[in-house]
Short mmCIF file of C-alpha atoms in Angstrom, two decimals:
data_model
loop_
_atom_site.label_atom_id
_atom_site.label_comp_id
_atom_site.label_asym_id
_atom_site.label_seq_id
_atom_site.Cartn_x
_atom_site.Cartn_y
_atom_site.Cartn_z
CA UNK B 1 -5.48 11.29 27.96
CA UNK B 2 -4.46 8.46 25.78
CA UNK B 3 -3.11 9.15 22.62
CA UNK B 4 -1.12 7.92 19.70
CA UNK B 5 1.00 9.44 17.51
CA UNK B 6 1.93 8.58 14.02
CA UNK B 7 4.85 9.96 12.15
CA UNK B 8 7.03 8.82 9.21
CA UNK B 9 4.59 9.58 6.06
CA UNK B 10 5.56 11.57 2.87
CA UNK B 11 5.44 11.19 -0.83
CA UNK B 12 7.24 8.46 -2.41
CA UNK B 13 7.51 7.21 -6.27
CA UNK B 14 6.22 3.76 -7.52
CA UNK B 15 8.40 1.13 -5.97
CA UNK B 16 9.67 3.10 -2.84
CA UNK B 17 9.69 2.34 0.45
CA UNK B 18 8.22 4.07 3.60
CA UNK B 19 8.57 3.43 7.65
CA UNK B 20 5.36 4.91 9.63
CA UNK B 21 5.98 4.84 13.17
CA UNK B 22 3.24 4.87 16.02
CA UNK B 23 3.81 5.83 19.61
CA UNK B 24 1.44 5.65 22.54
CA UNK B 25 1.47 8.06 25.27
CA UNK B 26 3.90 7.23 28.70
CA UNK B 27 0.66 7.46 30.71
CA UNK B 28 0.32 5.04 33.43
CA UNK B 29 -3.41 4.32 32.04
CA UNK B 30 -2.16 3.08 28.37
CA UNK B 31 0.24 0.45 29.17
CA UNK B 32 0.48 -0.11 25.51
CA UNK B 33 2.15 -3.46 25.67
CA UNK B 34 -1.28 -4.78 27.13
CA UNK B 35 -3.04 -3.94 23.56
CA UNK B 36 -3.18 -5.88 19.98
CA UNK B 37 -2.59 -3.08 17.67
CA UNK B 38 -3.62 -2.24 14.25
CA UNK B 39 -2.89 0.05 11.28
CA UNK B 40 -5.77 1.39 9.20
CA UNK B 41 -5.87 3.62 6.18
CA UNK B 42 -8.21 5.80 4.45
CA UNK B 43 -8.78 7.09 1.06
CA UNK B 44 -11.50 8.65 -0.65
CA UNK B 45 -12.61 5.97 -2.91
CA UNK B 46 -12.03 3.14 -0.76
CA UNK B 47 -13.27 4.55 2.62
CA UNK B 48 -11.60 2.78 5.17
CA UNK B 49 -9.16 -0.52 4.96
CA UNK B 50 -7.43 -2.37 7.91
CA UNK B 51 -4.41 -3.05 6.78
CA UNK B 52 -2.46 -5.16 9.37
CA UNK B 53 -2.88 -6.00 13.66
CA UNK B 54 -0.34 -7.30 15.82
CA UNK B 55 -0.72 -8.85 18.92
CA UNK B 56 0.22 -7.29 22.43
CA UNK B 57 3.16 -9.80 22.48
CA UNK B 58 3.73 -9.75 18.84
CA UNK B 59 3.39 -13.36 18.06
CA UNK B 60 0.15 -13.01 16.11
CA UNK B 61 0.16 -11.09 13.15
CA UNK B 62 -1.72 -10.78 10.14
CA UNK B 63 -2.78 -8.89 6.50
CA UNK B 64 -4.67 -7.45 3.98
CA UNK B 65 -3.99 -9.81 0.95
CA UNK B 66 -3.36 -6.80 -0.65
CA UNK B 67 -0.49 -5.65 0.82
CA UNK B 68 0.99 -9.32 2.49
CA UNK B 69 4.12 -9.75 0.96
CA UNK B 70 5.13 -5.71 0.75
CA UNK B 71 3.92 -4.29 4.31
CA UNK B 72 5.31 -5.65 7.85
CA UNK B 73 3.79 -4.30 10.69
CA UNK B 74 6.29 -4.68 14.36
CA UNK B 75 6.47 -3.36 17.62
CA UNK B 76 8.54 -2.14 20.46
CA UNK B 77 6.90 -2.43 23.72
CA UNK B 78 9.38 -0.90 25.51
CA UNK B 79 9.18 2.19 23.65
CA UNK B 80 5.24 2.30 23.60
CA UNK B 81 5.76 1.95 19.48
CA UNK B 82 4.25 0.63 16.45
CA UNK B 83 5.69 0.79 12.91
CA UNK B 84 4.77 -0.13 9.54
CA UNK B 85 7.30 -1.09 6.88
CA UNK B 86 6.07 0.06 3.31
CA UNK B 87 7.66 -1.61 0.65
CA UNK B 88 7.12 -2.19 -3.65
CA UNK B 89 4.46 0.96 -3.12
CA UNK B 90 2.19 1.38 -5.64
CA UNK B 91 -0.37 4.24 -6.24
CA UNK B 92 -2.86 2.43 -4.59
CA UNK B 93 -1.17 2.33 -1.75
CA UNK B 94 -1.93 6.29 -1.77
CA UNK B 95 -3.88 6.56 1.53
CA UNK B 96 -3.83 8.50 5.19
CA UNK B 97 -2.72 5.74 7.63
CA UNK B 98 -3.76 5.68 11.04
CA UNK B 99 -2.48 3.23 13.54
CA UNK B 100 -5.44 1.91 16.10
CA UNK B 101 -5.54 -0.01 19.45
CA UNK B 102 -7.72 -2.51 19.27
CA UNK B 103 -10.22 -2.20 22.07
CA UNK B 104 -9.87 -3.86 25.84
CA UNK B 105 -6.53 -4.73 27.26
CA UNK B 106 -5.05 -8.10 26.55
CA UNK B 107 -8.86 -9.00 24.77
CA UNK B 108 -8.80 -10.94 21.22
CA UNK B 109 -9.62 -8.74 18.83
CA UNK B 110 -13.04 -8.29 18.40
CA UNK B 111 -14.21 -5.34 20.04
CA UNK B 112 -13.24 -2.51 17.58
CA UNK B 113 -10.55 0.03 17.46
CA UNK B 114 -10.83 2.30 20.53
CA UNK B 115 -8.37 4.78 20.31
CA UNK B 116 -6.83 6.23 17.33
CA UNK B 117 -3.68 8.57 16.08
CA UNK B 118 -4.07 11.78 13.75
CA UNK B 119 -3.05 9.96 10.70
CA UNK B 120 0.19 10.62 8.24
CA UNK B 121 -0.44 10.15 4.99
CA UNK B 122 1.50 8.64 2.10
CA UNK B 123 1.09 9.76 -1.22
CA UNK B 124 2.83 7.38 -3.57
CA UNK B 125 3.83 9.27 -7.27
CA UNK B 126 5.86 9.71 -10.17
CA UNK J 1 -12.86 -12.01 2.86
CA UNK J 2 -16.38 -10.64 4.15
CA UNK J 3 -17.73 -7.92 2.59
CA UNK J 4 -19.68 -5.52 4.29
CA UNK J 5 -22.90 -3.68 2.43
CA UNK J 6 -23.97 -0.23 4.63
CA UNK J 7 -27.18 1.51 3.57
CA UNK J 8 -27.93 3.93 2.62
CA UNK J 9 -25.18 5.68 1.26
CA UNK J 10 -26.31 8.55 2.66
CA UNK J 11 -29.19 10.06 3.76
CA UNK J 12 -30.50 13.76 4.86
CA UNK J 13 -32.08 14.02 8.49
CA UNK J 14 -33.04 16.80 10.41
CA UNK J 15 -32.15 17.63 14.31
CA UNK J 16 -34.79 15.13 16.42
CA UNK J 17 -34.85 12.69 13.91
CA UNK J 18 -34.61 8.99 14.89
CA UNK J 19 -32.31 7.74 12.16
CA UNK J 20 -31.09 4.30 11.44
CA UNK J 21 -28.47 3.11 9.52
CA UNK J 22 -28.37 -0.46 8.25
CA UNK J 23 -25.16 -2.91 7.80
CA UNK J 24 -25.63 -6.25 6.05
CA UNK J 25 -22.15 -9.01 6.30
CA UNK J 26 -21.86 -11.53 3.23
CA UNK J 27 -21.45 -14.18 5.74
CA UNK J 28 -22.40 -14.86 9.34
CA UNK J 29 -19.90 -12.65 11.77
CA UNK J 30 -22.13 -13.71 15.20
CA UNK J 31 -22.05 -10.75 17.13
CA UNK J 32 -18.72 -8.82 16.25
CA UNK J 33 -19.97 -5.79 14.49
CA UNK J 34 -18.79 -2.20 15.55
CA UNK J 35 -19.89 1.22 14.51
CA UNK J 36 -17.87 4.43 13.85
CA UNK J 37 -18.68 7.87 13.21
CA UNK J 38 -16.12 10.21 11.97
CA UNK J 39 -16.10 13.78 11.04
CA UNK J 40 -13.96 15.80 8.37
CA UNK J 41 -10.39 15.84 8.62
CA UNK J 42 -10.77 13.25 11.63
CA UNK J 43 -10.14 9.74 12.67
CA UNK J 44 -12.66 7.87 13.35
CA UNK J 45 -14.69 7.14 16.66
CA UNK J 46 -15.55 3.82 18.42
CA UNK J 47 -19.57 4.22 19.08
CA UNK J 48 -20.17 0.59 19.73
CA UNK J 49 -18.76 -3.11 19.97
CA UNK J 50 -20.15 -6.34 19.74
CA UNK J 51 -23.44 -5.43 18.11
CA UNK J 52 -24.84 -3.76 21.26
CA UNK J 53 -22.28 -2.45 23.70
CA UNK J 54 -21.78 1.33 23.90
CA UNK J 55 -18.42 2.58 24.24
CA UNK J 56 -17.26 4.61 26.87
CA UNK J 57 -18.54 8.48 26.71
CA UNK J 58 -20.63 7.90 23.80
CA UNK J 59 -24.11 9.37 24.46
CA UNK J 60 -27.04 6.64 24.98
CA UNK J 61 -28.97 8.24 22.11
CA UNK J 62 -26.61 5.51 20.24
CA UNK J 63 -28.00 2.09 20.21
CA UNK J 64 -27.12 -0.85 17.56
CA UNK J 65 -28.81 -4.14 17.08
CA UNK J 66 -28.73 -7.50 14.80
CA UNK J 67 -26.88 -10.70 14.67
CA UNK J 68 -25.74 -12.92 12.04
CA UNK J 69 -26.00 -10.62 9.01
CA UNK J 70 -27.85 -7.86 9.26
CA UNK J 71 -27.09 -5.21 12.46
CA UNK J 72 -28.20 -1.44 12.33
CA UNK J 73 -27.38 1.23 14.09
CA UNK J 74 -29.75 3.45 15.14
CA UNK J 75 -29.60 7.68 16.65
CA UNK J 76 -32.59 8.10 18.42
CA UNK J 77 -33.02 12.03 18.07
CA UNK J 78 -30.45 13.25 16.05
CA UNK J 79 -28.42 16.25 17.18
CA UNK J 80 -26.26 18.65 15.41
CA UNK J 81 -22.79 17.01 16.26
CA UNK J 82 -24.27 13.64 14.74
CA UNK J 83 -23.95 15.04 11.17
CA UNK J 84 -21.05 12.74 10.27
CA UNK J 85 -20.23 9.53 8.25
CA UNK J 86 -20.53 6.22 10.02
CA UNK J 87 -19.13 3.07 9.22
CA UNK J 88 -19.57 -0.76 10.28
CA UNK J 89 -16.61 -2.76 11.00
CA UNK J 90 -16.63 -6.77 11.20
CA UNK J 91 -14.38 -8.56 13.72
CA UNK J 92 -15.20 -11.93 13.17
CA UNK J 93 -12.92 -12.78 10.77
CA UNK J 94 -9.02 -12.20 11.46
CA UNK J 95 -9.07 -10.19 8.47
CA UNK J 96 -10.76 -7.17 9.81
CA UNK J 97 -13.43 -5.11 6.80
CA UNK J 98 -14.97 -2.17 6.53
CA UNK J 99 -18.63 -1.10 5.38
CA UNK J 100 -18.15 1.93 2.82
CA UNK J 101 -19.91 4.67 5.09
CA UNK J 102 -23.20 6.40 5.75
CA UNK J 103 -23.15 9.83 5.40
CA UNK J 104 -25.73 11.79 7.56
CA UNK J 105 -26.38 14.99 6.07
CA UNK J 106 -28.57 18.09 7.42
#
């Protein structure tokens, strides 16, 4: 089974900083380096917000305006991982996160978000 | 960036219902709509891409439709793992967005 699994989340005050880390299962049938990637998050006022993708190879990469400047999503293909650095958080950046692949193997990405992790979330408080 | 309108909100079905769920883009996004449903406490689950393609495992009771602007998803006979929220995703632009969610209650 594929699966991803996200780690790193935790509360933080205004201004902090946060690393979220992704990995994707060592299963022959996820070769993860094959995939754009994406992070996601969820809250319950906003519903659901993309927040960043990457690109199998990394060289493609792009934002939410509202977090470009403060968020940098990389990669490690040899370790099957994803991270996300939070920086300057704010309240609003108060969310679960889930990191996503993005659907069909070395595809643009078009085709929605086929797999997904369990979510950390980040709470962001004084 | 486009904005995404579902509707409704939400709406209360019953079990063999044929239920369909509308999603409207503020610009012209072709064919690259996708639907999720997701439960309580869970991530979300790919239904269908591109407008009309089901994913893998998904039962065929699914089917979604449109182009352009307006798309829909539709549950032909609703069954009781379909109560969820489902939500319309746009992949046209490379800044992905979100519809805010249908809930389908009992």
């Amino acid at each position: 089974e594929v699966q991803l699994v996200e780690s790193g989340g935790g509360l933080v005050q205004p201004g902090g900083s946060l690393r979220l880390s992704c990995v994707g299962s060592e299963f022959s049938e996820f070769t993860f380096s094959r995939y754009w990637m994406s992070w996601v998050r969820q809250t319950p006022g906003k519903g659901l917000e993309w927040v960043a993708i990457i690109k199998h190879d990394g060289s493609e990469i792009n934002y939410v305006g509202s977090v470009k400047g403060r968020f940098t999503i990389s990669r490690d293909n040899a370790k099957n991982s994803l991270y996300l650095q939070m920086n300057s958080l704010t309240v609003e950046d108060t969310a679960v996160y889930y990191c996503a692949r993005m659907n069909l193997p070395a595809a643009p990405p078009r085709y929605g978000m086929d797999v997904w992790g369990q979510g950390t979330t980040v709470t962001v408080s004084s | 960036d486009i904005q995404m309108t579902q509707s409704p909100s939400s709406l209360a079905a019953s079990v063999g219902d044929r239920v369909t769920i509308t999603c409207r883009a503020s610009q012209g996004i072709s064919s690259y709509l996708n639907w999720y449903q997701q439960k309580p406490g869970k991530a979300p689950r790919l239904l269908i891409y591109a407008t009309t393609s089901l994913q893998s495992g998904v039962p065929s009771r699914f089917s979604g439709g449109g182009s352009g602007t307006y798309f829909t998803l539709t549950i032909s006979s609703l069954q009781s793992e379909d109560f969820a929220t489902y939500f319309c995703q746009q992949s046209y632009s490379t800044t992905l967005t979100f519809g805010g969610g249908t809930k389908v209650e009992i």
